[in-house]
Coordinates of C-alpha atoms and ligand atoms in Angstrom, one line a residue:
Chain R
M1 CA -77.0 -109.6 -102.4
K2 CA -78.4 -111.6 -99.0
G3 CA -75.4 -110.1 -96.9
E4 CA -76.3 -107.1 -98.1
T5 CA -79.9 -107.4 -97.2
G6 CA -78.3 -108.5 -93.5
K7 CA -76.2 -105.4 -93.7
I8 CA -78.5 -102.7 -94.8
W9 CA -80.9 -103.5 -91.7
T10 CA -78.5 -104.0 -89.6
L11 CA -77.6 -100.5 -89.9
H12 CA -81.3 -99.3 -89.9
L13 CA -81.8 -101.2 -87.2
A14 CA -78.6 -99.6 -85.5
V15 CA -79.6 -96.0 -86.2
I16 CA -83.2 -96.6 -84.2
A17 CA -81.5 -98.4 -81.5
A18 CA -78.8 -95.2 -81.3
L19 CA -81.8 -92.9 -81.2
F20 CA -83.4 -95.3 -78.4
A21 CA -79.9 -94.6 -76.1
A22 CA -79.6 -91.3 -77.2
Q23 CA -82.1 -89.6 -74.9
F24 CA -80.5 -91.8 -72.0
L25 CA -77.5 -89.9 -72.7
L26 CA -78.0 -86.7 -73.9
P27 CA -79.3 -83.1 -71.9
Q28 CA -82.7 -82.5 -72.2
Y29 CA -82.2 -79.7 -74.6
H30 CA -80.6 -81.9 -76.8
A31 CA -82.9 -84.7 -76.7
T32 CA -86.2 -82.1 -77.1
N33 CA -83.9 -81.1 -80.4
L34 CA -83.7 -84.5 -81.9
A35 CA -87.5 -85.1 -81.4
R36 CA -87.7 -82.4 -83.7
I37 CA -85.6 -83.1 -85.7
M38 CA -86.3 -86.9 -86.0
V39 CA -90.2 -85.2 -86.8
L40 CA -88.7 -83.4 -89.2
A41 CA -87.0 -85.6 -91.0
V42 CA -89.9 -87.8 -91.8
Y43 CA -91.3 -85.0 -93.5
A44 CA -87.9 -85.0 -95.3
M45 CA -88.2 -88.7 -96.1
G46 CA -91.5 -87.8 -97.3
Y47 CA -89.8 -85.1 -99.8
N48 CA -86.9 -87.5 -100.6
I49 CA -89.9 -90.4 -102.1
A50 CA -91.2 -87.3 -104.7
F51 CA -87.4 -85.5 -105.1
G52 CA -84.3 -87.8 -104.6
Y53 CA -86.3 -91.4 -105.7
T54 CA -88.6 -90.2 -108.6
G55 CA -87.3 -86.7 -109.1
L56 CA -90.0 -84.7 -108.9
L57 CA -88.6 -81.1 -107.6
S58 CA -91.2 -80.1 -106.1
L59 CA -92.0 -76.4 -104.3
G60 CA -95.1 -77.0 -102.6
H61 CA -94.2 -79.5 -100.0
A62 CA -95.3 -77.0 -97.3
L63 CA -98.7 -77.5 -98.1
F64 CA -98.8 -81.1 -97.6
F65 CA -97.2 -80.8 -94.3
A66 CA -99.3 -78.2 -93.8
A67 CA -102.7 -80.0 -94.6
G68 CA -101.3 -82.4 -92.4
M69 CA -101.3 -80.1 -89.7
Y70 CA -104.0 -77.8 -89.6
A71 CA -106.0 -81.4 -90.1
M72 CA -105.1 -82.6 -87.1
G73 CA -105.2 -79.2 -85.2
L74 CA -108.8 -78.0 -86.9
P75 CA -110.7 -80.7 -85.3
I76 CA -109.1 -80.7 -81.5
W77 CA -109.4 -77.2 -81.6
Q78 CA -112.9 -76.7 -82.7
L79 CA -114.5 -80.1 -82.6
E80 CA -112.5 -81.4 -79.3
W81 CA -111.5 -84.8 -81.3
L82 CA -109.3 -86.6 -79.7
P83 CA -105.3 -86.9 -81.0
V84 CA -105.5 -90.3 -82.6
P85 CA -108.0 -89.8 -85.1
A86 CA -106.7 -86.5 -85.4
L87 CA -103.1 -87.8 -86.5
I88 CA -104.6 -90.1 -88.8
L89 CA -107.1 -87.3 -90.5
G90 CA -103.7 -85.5 -90.7
L91 CA -101.8 -88.4 -92.7
V92 CA -104.5 -88.6 -95.0
A93 CA -104.7 -85.1 -95.1
G94 CA -101.5 -84.8 -96.8
G95 CA -102.0 -87.3 -99.2
V96 CA -105.2 -86.3 -100.3
M97 CA -103.6 -82.8 -100.9
A98 CA -100.5 -84.2 -102.7
G99 CA -103.1 -86.1 -104.8
A100 CA -105.2 -83.4 -106.1
V101 CA -101.8 -81.4 -106.7
G102 CA -100.2 -83.9 -108.2
L103 CA -103.7 -84.5 -111.1
L104 CA -102.4 -80.4 -111.7
A105 CA -99.3 -80.2 -111.3
L106 CA -98.0 -83.9 -112.9
R107 CA -99.3 -82.3 -116.4
T108 CA -96.0 -80.2 -116.0
A109 CA -92.0 -81.3 -115.7
G110 CA -89.3 -79.7 -114.5
V111 CA -89.4 -76.4 -114.2
S112 CA -93.3 -75.5 -114.7
F113 CA -93.9 -78.5 -112.1
M114 CA -91.8 -76.2 -109.6
I115 CA -94.0 -73.2 -110.3
V116 CA -97.3 -75.5 -110.5
T117 CA -96.3 -76.6 -107.2
L118 CA -94.8 -73.7 -105.9
M119 CA -98.1 -71.7 -106.5
F120 CA -100.6 -74.0 -104.8
A121 CA -98.9 -74.0 -101.9
Q122 CA -98.8 -69.8 -101.9
A123 CA -102.5 -70.7 -102.5
G124 CA -102.7 -72.7 -99.5
Y125 CA -100.8 -70.6 -97.1
L126 CA -103.1 -67.6 -98.2
T127 CA -106.3 -69.3 -97.5
L128 CA -104.9 -70.1 -94.2
L129 CA -104.6 -66.3 -93.8
Y130 CA -108.1 -65.2 -95.3
L131 CA -109.8 -68.0 -93.4
N132 CA -108.6 -66.5 -89.8
T133 CA -111.5 -66.9 -88.2
W134 CA -111.1 -70.7 -88.7
T135 CA -107.7 -70.9 -88.8
G136 CA -106.4 -68.8 -86.6
G137 CA -104.5 -66.6 -89.0
D138 CA -101.2 -65.5 -88.6
E139 CA -100.9 -66.3 -85.3
G140 CA -101.9 -69.9 -85.8
F141 CA -103.2 -71.6 -82.0
V142 CA -102.0 -73.7 -79.3
V143 CA -103.1 -77.3 -79.0
E144 CA -103.9 -77.5 -75.8
R145 CA -102.1 -80.1 -73.3
A146 CA -105.3 -82.0 -72.3
Y147 CA -106.0 -82.9 -76.2
R148 CA -102.3 -84.4 -76.7
M149 CA -103.3 -88.1 -74.1
I150 CA -103.3 -90.4 -75.5
G151 CA -104.6 -93.5 -73.7
G152 CA -103.1 -91.3 -70.3
V153 CA -100.1 -91.0 -71.5
D154 CA -98.8 -87.1 -72.1
L155 CA -97.7 -86.3 -75.3
A156 CA -96.2 -82.8 -73.8
A157 CA -94.1 -84.7 -71.3
D158 CA -90.2 -85.5 -72.4
T159 CA -89.8 -88.7 -72.6
P160 CA -93.5 -89.3 -74.5
R161 CA -93.1 -87.2 -76.9
Y162 CA -89.3 -88.5 -77.7
L163 CA -90.7 -91.9 -78.0
A164 CA -93.6 -91.0 -80.1
A165 CA -91.3 -88.9 -82.2
L166 CA -89.4 -92.1 -82.3
G167 CA -91.7 -94.3 -83.4
L168 CA -93.3 -92.0 -86.2
F169 CA -89.5 -91.8 -87.3
S170 CA -88.9 -95.9 -87.1
A171 CA -92.2 -96.4 -88.8
G172 CA -91.2 -93.9 -91.4
M173 CA -87.2 -95.2 -92.1
L174 CA -89.0 -98.8 -92.2
G175 CA -91.6 -97.6 -94.3
C176 CA -89.4 -96.2 -97.0
L177 CA -86.4 -98.8 -96.9
W178 CA -89.2 -101.4 -98.1
L179 CA -90.7 -99.1 -100.7
V180 CA -87.1 -98.5 -102.4
R181 CA -86.6 -101.6 -102.3
S182 CA -89.5 -102.8 -103.7
P183 CA -90.6 -103.1 -107.3
F184 CA -92.0 -100.3 -107.2
G185 CA -89.0 -98.1 -105.5
R186 CA -87.4 -99.8 -108.8
V187 CA -89.7 -98.2 -111.2
M188 CA -89.7 -95.0 -109.1
V189 CA -86.0 -94.6 -109.8
A190 CA -86.1 -95.5 -113.8
M191 CA -88.7 -92.7 -113.9
R192 CA -86.1 -90.4 -112.7
E193 CA -83.7 -91.7 -114.6
N194 CA -85.4 -91.6 -118.2
E195 CA -88.9 -91.2 -118.2
E196 CA -88.9 -92.2 -121.6
R197 CA -87.5 -95.1 -121.3
S198 CA -89.4 -96.5 -118.8
R199 CA -92.6 -95.7 -121.0
M200 CA -91.4 -98.0 -123.6
L201 CA -91.0 -100.3 -120.5
G202 CA -94.7 -100.0 -119.9
F203 CA -95.1 -98.1 -116.9
N204 CA -97.1 -95.3 -117.3
P205 CA -94.9 -91.9 -116.2
F206 CA -98.1 -90.5 -115.0
R207 CA -99.5 -93.1 -112.5
V208 CA -95.9 -93.8 -111.2
K209 CA -95.3 -90.3 -110.3
L210 CA -98.8 -89.6 -109.2
I211 CA -98.8 -92.8 -106.8
A212 CA -95.3 -91.7 -105.7
L213 CA -96.1 -88.1 -105.1
V214 CA -99.0 -89.6 -102.7
I215 CA -96.6 -91.1 -100.5
S216 CA -94.5 -88.4 -100.2
G217 CA -97.4 -86.1 -99.4
L218 CA -98.7 -89.0 -96.7
Y219 CA -95.1 -88.6 -95.1
A220 CA -95.5 -84.8 -95.2
G221 CA -99.1 -85.0 -93.7
V222 CA -98.3 -87.5 -90.9
A223 CA -94.8 -85.0 -90.7
G224 CA -97.0 -81.9 -89.8
A225 CA -99.6 -83.7 -87.3
A226 CA -97.3 -84.7 -85.5
Y227 CA -95.3 -81.7 -84.8
G228 CA -98.1 -80.0 -84.1
L229 CA -99.5 -82.4 -81.8
L230 CA -96.2 -83.2 -80.3
F231 CA -94.7 -79.8 -80.0
G232 CA -98.4 -78.1 -79.1
Y233 CA -98.3 -75.6 -82.2
V234 CA -100.0 -74.8 -85.1
G235 CA -99.4 -72.3 -87.6
A236 CA -99.9 -70.5 -91.0
T237 CA -95.6 -70.4 -91.2
F238 CA -95.0 -74.4 -91.7
A239 CA -97.0 -73.5 -94.9
T240 CA -94.7 -71.1 -95.4
I241 CA -91.9 -71.5 -98.6
Q242 CA -89.7 -71.6 -96.4
Y243 CA -90.9 -75.0 -95.2
S244 CA -91.2 -76.2 -98.9
I245 CA -87.0 -75.5 -98.7
L246 CA -86.3 -76.6 -96.0
P247 CA -86.8 -80.7 -96.7
M248 CA -85.1 -79.8 -100.3
L249 CA -81.7 -78.8 -98.4
Y250 CA -82.4 -81.7 -95.4
V251 CA -82.3 -84.0 -98.9
L252 CA -79.5 -82.4 -100.8
M253 CA -77.3 -81.8 -97.6
G254 CA -78.2 -85.6 -96.6
G255 CA -77.8 -87.3 -99.7
A256 CA -80.9 -87.6 -102.4
G257 CA -82.1 -90.9 -102.9
T258 CA -81.1 -92.4 -99.8
V259 CA -82.8 -93.7 -97.0
L260 CA -81.0 -92.3 -93.8
G261 CA -79.7 -89.0 -96.3
P262 CA -83.0 -86.9 -94.6
F263 CA -82.2 -87.8 -91.4
L264 CA -78.5 -87.3 -91.4
G265 CA -79.2 -84.0 -93.2
A266 CA -82.0 -82.9 -90.9
L267 CA -79.7 -83.5 -88.0
A268 CA -76.6 -81.4 -90.0
M269 CA -78.5 -78.1 -90.8
F270 CA -80.5 -78.2 -87.8
Y271 CA -77.3 -77.6 -85.7
L272 CA -75.9 -75.5 -88.0
I273 CA -78.7 -73.1 -87.9
D274 CA -78.5 -73.3 -83.8
I275 CA -75.0 -72.6 -83.9
A276 CA -74.6 -70.3 -85.9
S277 CA -77.8 -68.7 -84.8
G278 CA -75.5 -68.5 -81.4
F279 CA -72.9 -66.6 -83.0
T280 CA -74.5 -64.2 -85.3
D281 CA -77.8 -62.7 -86.7
A282 CA -76.8 -63.3 -90.1
W283 CA -77.2 -67.3 -89.2
L284 CA -79.1 -67.8 -93.0
F285 CA -75.8 -66.7 -94.6
V286 CA -74.5 -69.5 -93.0
V287 CA -76.5 -71.7 -94.4
G288 CA -75.9 -70.4 -97.1
A289 CA -72.3 -70.7 -97.3
A290 CA -72.8 -74.6 -96.6
L291 CA -75.1 -75.2 -98.9
V292 CA -72.6 -73.4 -101.4
A293 CA -69.9 -75.7 -100.2
L294 CA -71.8 -78.9 -100.3
I295 CA -72.7 -78.2 -103.8
L296 CA -69.0 -77.9 -104.6
F297 CA -67.7 -80.2 -102.6
A298 CA -70.3 -82.9 -102.4
P299 CA -72.6 -82.4 -105.1
K300 CA -74.6 -85.4 -103.8
G301 CA -74.9 -84.7 -100.2
I302 CA -72.8 -86.4 -97.3
L303 CA -74.6 -90.4 -98.2
G304 CA -74.6 -89.9 -101.9
T305 CA -70.9 -89.5 -101.3
L306 CA -70.1 -92.2 -99.0
R307 CA -72.1 -94.3 -101.7
E308 CA -70.2 -93.1 -104.5
R309 CA -66.6 -93.8 -102.5
G310 CA -67.1 -97.4 -101.9
L311 CA -70.8 -98.0 -99.9
K312 CA -72.0 -99.0 -102.8
W313 CA -74.7 -101.4 -100.7
L314 CA -76.5 -98.5 -99.2
P315 CA -80.3 -98.1 -100.0
Chain I
M1 CA -101.4 -116.4 -142.4
A2 CA -102.9 -113.9 -140.2
A3 CA -101.5 -110.4 -140.1
L4 CA -100.3 -109.8 -136.0
M5 CA -100.0 -106.3 -136.7
E6 CA -101.0 -104.1 -139.2
A7 CA -100.3 -100.4 -140.6
R8 CA -102.5 -98.8 -143.2
G9 CA -102.1 -95.6 -144.8
L10 CA -99.4 -94.0 -142.2
H11 CA -98.0 -90.7 -142.1
R12 CA -95.8 -88.6 -140.0
H13 CA -94.3 -85.8 -141.6
F14 CA -91.8 -83.4 -139.9
G15 CA -92.3 -79.6 -140.7
G16 CA -91.8 -80.1 -144.7
L17 CA -90.4 -83.3 -144.1
R18 CA -92.1 -86.5 -145.3
A19 CA -90.3 -88.8 -143.2
V20 CA -93.5 -91.5 -143.0
D21 CA -95.5 -90.7 -146.1
G22 CA -98.9 -93.5 -147.0
V23 CA -96.9 -96.8 -145.5
D24 CA -99.1 -99.8 -145.9
F25 CA -97.3 -102.7 -143.7
R26 CA -98.6 -106.2 -142.5
L27 CA -96.8 -108.6 -140.4
E28 CA -97.5 -112.0 -140.1
Q29 CA -97.3 -113.7 -137.0
G30 CA -94.0 -115.5 -136.2
E31 CA -92.1 -113.8 -139.1
I32 CA -88.7 -111.9 -139.1
H33 CA -89.8 -109.2 -141.2
A34 CA -86.6 -107.3 -142.0
L35 CA -87.1 -103.8 -142.3
I36 CA -84.3 -101.6 -144.8
G37 CA -83.5 -98.9 -146.3
P38 CA -80.9 -96.3 -146.6
N39 CA -79.9 -93.3 -143.8
G40 CA -83.0 -91.4 -142.8
A41 CA -85.4 -93.8 -145.2
G42 CA -87.8 -92.9 -142.0
K43 CA -87.0 -96.5 -140.5
T44 CA -87.1 -95.4 -137.0
T45 CA -89.8 -93.2 -137.4
F46 CA -91.9 -95.4 -139.2
V47 CA -91.6 -98.1 -136.1
S48 CA -92.1 -95.3 -133.5
L49 CA -94.8 -95.0 -134.9
L50 CA -96.3 -98.7 -134.2
S51 CA -94.2 -98.3 -130.8
G52 CA -96.3 -95.3 -129.8
R53 CA -93.4 -93.3 -129.1
L54 CA -94.6 -91.0 -132.3
P55 CA -98.2 -90.2 -132.6
V56 CA -99.5 -91.2 -135.8
Q57 CA -100.5 -87.9 -138.0
S58 CA -102.6 -90.3 -140.0
G59 CA -103.5 -93.7 -140.7
S60 CA -104.3 -96.5 -138.6
I61 CA -102.8 -99.6 -136.7
T62 CA -104.2 -102.6 -135.5
L63 CA -102.6 -105.5 -133.0
A64 CA -104.0 -108.9 -133.7
G65 CA -107.0 -107.4 -134.9
E66 CA -107.4 -104.4 -132.5
D67 CA -106.9 -100.9 -133.4
I68 CA -104.2 -99.2 -131.0
T69 CA -103.4 -95.9 -133.0
R70 CA -104.1 -93.8 -129.9
L71 CA -103.3 -96.4 -127.6
P72 CA -100.1 -94.5 -125.3
A73 CA -96.7 -96.2 -125.8
H74 CA -97.0 -97.8 -122.7
A75 CA -100.2 -99.6 -123.0
R76 CA -98.7 -100.9 -126.5
V77 CA -96.2 -102.1 -124.6
K78 CA -98.2 -104.0 -122.4
K79 CA -100.0 -105.4 -124.8
G80 CA -97.0 -106.7 -126.1
V81 CA -95.3 -104.6 -128.3
A82 CA -92.0 -103.9 -127.7
Y83 CA -89.1 -101.8 -129.1
T84 CA -85.6 -101.5 -128.6
F85 CA -84.0 -98.3 -129.0
Q86 CA -81.5 -97.7 -131.7
I87 CA -79.8 -95.2 -129.7
T88 CA -78.7 -97.3 -126.7
S89 CA -81.3 -96.7 -124.2
V90 CA -79.6 -98.4 -120.9
Y91 CA -80.2 -96.8 -117.5
P92 CA -76.4 -95.8 -117.1
R93 CA -76.4 -95.5 -113.7
L94 CA -79.1 -98.7 -112.8
S95 CA -77.0 -102.1 -112.4
V96 CA -77.4 -104.5 -115.3
F97 CA -79.7 -106.5 -112.7
D98 CA -82.3 -103.6 -112.2
N99 CA -82.4 -102.6 -115.8
V100 CA -83.2 -106.1 -116.6
A101 CA -85.8 -106.6 -113.6
L102 CA -87.7 -103.3 -115.0
A103 CA -88.4 -105.5 -118.2
A104 CA -88.8 -108.5 -116.5
Q105 CA -91.3 -107.1 -113.5
S106 CA -92.9 -105.1 -116.4
A107 CA -94.2 -108.3 -117.9
G108 CA -95.6 -109.4 -114.4
A109 CA -92.6 -112.0 -113.7
R110 CA -93.2 -112.7 -109.9
D111 CA -89.8 -114.1 -109.3
L112 CA -87.3 -111.4 -110.7
A113 CA -83.7 -113.3 -110.4
P114 CA -84.8 -116.1 -112.4
A115 CA -86.1 -113.8 -115.2
V116 CA -83.5 -112.0 -115.3
A117 CA -80.9 -114.9 -115.3
A118 CA -82.6 -116.3 -118.0
A119 CA -83.1 -112.8 -120.3
L120 CA -79.0 -112.0 -119.6
A121 CA -78.4 -115.6 -120.8
R122 CA -79.7 -115.5 -124.1
V123 CA -77.6 -112.3 -125.0
N124 CA -74.5 -113.9 -123.3
L125 CA -74.0 -111.8 -120.7
T126 CA -74.4 -113.9 -117.5
G127 CA -72.6 -112.9 -114.9
L128 CA -72.4 -109.0 -115.3
D129 CA -75.6 -108.8 -113.4
R130 CA -74.0 -106.5 -110.8
E131 CA -72.2 -104.6 -113.2
M132 CA -73.1 -100.6 -113.6
A133 CA -74.8 -100.3 -117.0
G134 CA -73.1 -97.5 -118.4
N135 CA -69.5 -99.4 -117.3
L136 CA -70.3 -102.2 -120.1
S137 CA -68.7 -102.0 -123.2
Y138 CA -70.6 -100.3 -126.2
G139 CA -71.4 -103.9 -127.8
H140 CA -73.2 -105.1 -124.2
Q141 CA -74.8 -102.4 -123.8
R142 CA -76.8 -103.5 -127.2
L143 CA -77.0 -106.7 -125.7
L144 CA -78.8 -105.4 -122.6
E145 CA -81.2 -103.5 -124.3
V146 CA -81.9 -106.4 -126.3
A147 CA -82.1 -109.1 -122.8
M148 CA -84.8 -106.0 -121.8
G149 CA -87.0 -106.4 -124.8
L150 CA -86.6 -110.1 -123.9
A151 CA -87.4 -109.6 -120.5
L152 CA -90.7 -108.0 -122.0
Q153 CA -92.0 -111.4 -123.4
P154 CA -93.8 -109.4 -126.3
R155 CA -95.5 -110.9 -129.0
V156 CA -93.7 -108.3 -131.3
L157 CA -90.3 -107.3 -130.5
I158 CA -89.2 -104.3 -132.7
L159 CA -85.0 -104.5 -133.1
D160 CA -84.1 -101.3 -134.0
E161 CA -80.4 -101.8 -135.6
P162 CA -78.8 -104.0 -133.0
T163 CA -76.1 -105.4 -134.3
Q164 CA -74.6 -101.7 -134.7
G165 CA -71.2 -101.9 -132.7
L166 CA -71.3 -106.1 -132.0
A167 CA -67.8 -107.9 -132.9
A168 CA -68.1 -110.4 -135.5
G169 CA -68.2 -113.2 -133.0
E170 CA -71.6 -111.8 -131.4
I171 CA -73.2 -111.2 -134.4
E172 CA -73.1 -114.8 -134.8
G173 CA -74.7 -115.7 -131.7
F174 CA -77.0 -112.8 -132.0
K175 CA -78.3 -114.5 -135.4
A176 CA -79.1 -117.7 -132.8
L177 CA -80.6 -116.0 -130.6
V178 CA -82.8 -113.6 -133.2
R179 CA -84.1 -117.1 -135.2
S180 CA -85.0 -118.7 -131.2
L181 CA -87.5 -116.5 -131.0
V182 CA -90.0 -117.1 -133.8
P183 CA -92.6 -118.3 -134.2
Q184 CA -93.7 -117.9 -130.3
T185 CA -92.3 -113.8 -131.0
T186 CA -92.8 -111.9 -134.1
V187 CA -89.7 -110.0 -135.1
L188 CA -89.6 -106.6 -136.8
L189 CA -85.9 -106.3 -137.8
I190 CA -84.2 -102.9 -138.7
E191 CA -80.9 -103.5 -140.2
H192 CA -78.0 -102.1 -142.3
N193 CA -76.0 -105.7 -142.2
M194 CA -77.5 -107.0 -145.3
D195 CA -75.7 -110.6 -144.4
V196 CA -77.6 -110.4 -141.3
V197 CA -80.9 -109.4 -143.0
M198 CA -80.4 -111.9 -145.7
D199 CA -79.8 -115.0 -143.5
L200 CA -82.8 -114.0 -141.1
A201 CA -85.3 -112.5 -142.5
T202 CA -88.6 -114.5 -143.9
R203 CA -89.8 -111.1 -146.0
I204 CA -88.1 -107.8 -146.3
T205 CA -89.8 -104.0 -146.6
V206 CA -87.7 -101.5 -148.3
L207 CA -88.4 -98.1 -147.2
N208 CA -86.9 -95.1 -149.3
F209 CA -88.2 -91.1 -148.3
G210 CA -90.7 -92.6 -146.8
Q211 CA -92.6 -95.0 -148.6
V212 CA -92.8 -98.6 -149.3
L213 CA -90.4 -99.1 -152.4
A214 CA -90.6 -103.1 -152.0
T215 CA -92.2 -106.1 -150.0
G216 CA -90.9 -109.6 -150.5
T217 CA -88.9 -112.5 -150.0
P218 CA -85.1 -111.9 -149.5
A219 CA -84.8 -113.5 -153.0
E220 CA -87.3 -111.1 -154.6
I221 CA -85.5 -108.2 -152.8
R222 CA -82.4 -109.0 -154.2
A223 CA -84.1 -109.3 -157.8
N224 CA -86.0 -106.4 -157.7
P225 CA -84.6 -103.2 -159.6
A226 CA -85.8 -101.0 -158.2
V227 CA -84.1 -101.5 -154.8
Q228 CA -80.7 -102.4 -156.6
E229 CA -81.1 -99.0 -158.1
A230 CA -82.2 -97.1 -154.5
Y231 CA -80.1 -99.1 -152.0
L232 CA -78.6 -101.8 -152.7
G233 CA -76.3 -100.0 -155.2
G234 CA -76.9 -102.3 -158.3
H235 CA -74.7 -105.0 -157.3
D236 CA -75.8 -108.2 -155.6
D237 CA -73.5 -110.0 -154.0
Ligands
ATP1 N1 -88.2 -85.7 -134.2 C1 -88.0 -85.5 -135.6 N2 -87.8 -83.9 -136.0 C2 -87.5 -83.8 -137.0 N3 -86.8 -84.6 -138.2 C3 -86.7 -86.1 -137.7 C4 -87.3 -86.2 -136.0 N4 -86.8 -87.7 -136.0 C5 -86.7 -88.1 -137.7 N5 -86.4 -87.1 -138.1 C6 -86.2 -87.0 -139.7 O1 -87.1 -87.8 -140.2 C7 -86.0 -88.4 -141.4 C8 -86.2 -90.3 -140.9 O2 -85.5 -90.5 -139.8 P1 -85.5 -91.7 -139.6 O3 -84.6 -91.5 -138.0 O4 -87.0 -92.4 -139.0 O5 -84.4 -92.6 -140.6 P2 -84.1 -94.1 -140.2 O6 -84.1 -94.7 -141.3 O7 -84.4 -94.9 -139.2 O8 -82.2 -93.6 -140.7 P3 -81.0 -94.5 -140.0 O9 -80.9 -95.3 -140.6 O10 -80.2 -93.4 -140.3 O11 -81.3 -95.0 -138.6 C9 -84.8 -88.0 -141.4 O12 -84.4 -87.3 -142.1 C10 -84.8 -87.1 -140.1 O13 -83.9 -86.4 -140.0
MG2 MG1 -83.0 -95.5 -137.6

């Protein structure tokens, strides 16, 4: 066990080091892509905490992502807040929204849970459109460059933006690693594997799932806030069903219930879409084909398959 | 003796089927109480009511004088009522260690490794902690199930046919284990193996068609004509 802990930390710290080095090695176009991918990976890590580890198949995570994004963007846009408190508000908004949705949706399970979360997210999206004088509606709004400065550092500039994305990603990944190796992480997995058995070990399923969903919402919220801040745009597209599906695809591709899977999945999917849309307008078809292939040949995703084939120690 | 757990007038019907039909029951502190009866007599249903897996339709349950009739199952576990499943219900895709650790952490163990090792040692599964639970033999999965019950450090341990699938040698070890639990832990044992029952039990309750047919010491139960008629098949050996 001791040896494994060493291996696990070495691997994850090496990934962070590699991503740090990548900014010097990659052309700027790809470095900016990678910054985006890292923020989206934080979102997917949050999704993975709910879905991959706790077994909560939500179709409403865009609501938490958008809650974070708008809770960051609106105070800046309307009230001239500074970015740091705005980011913190975004983080909190994701968690609060997930808690509120969870209190109601977690009374259901399985398909009903999917439908209820989807409905909440649609309601959130329509609310954004309906309140368009406040939210900018469909068009959204730009977060002005002047409001994207933290302590004299311009987050709109390439290097600070990359480093900010990497910082968030590292914190998210290490936090997730710690969580899933903690006693509570073990209980999350137990809920996923067999809720009835877990109840008979003294764990309250509702409470465990609610906590997991709130943590998941905090990840989604801070990712949404960071995405808006780093890339300077807040819009209602981020609240659409597409943004609920994306993290699910990332997680499925990278490996549900693995710490690095969401990042690998986001990376692979991002470039799959990027390359495919260079060749054809039917890039959605390519994505669909990739997913079918994945489900047929590696239903556990990239890392899930590796874990099965010998890397048993992968968290 | 004080009743640690007491049930009064418990009912649980499934449609027209009276699985548990007006059961009064006392579990004394520190005893090994066997619950026997033919297949379908309602034994599992009855202990499911005690553990909270199933809600009662009428009647009441107390634990050390406190009414727990409406308490959800997970809260009863926290109060010290542990149930080991008749149909083995370990987490097959988790390691043996994780299976037992879940129980130990639920009981509030600070240091999980020694708590897990202790529970595994008591059921003779030492050294298997890294195995996937699903890869264990059926008998070992039964023992793992028991280890999870032990790691909960319960006041009442309900064992639902724990010796099913155990080899003869393992049954001897199991009997010694159950004896070593009392009187700190009170054991309610559902068991079809009459040798085990007669050897271990301080008292026996016989269920038949959801009702209590008789309660008494092993000798009393053996001598009871109604029990022989319904269950022991008339021959006493
Ligand atoms: N969830 C359920 N729905 C409908 N009927 C049930 C249910 N659970 C149990 N029963 C029925 O209730 C009766 C009692 O079942 P129970 O499992 O309590 O018996 P048992 O004494 O534990 O039997 P065994 O010795 O075979 O384990 C049986 O006729 C069974 O078919
Ligand atoms: Mg039974």
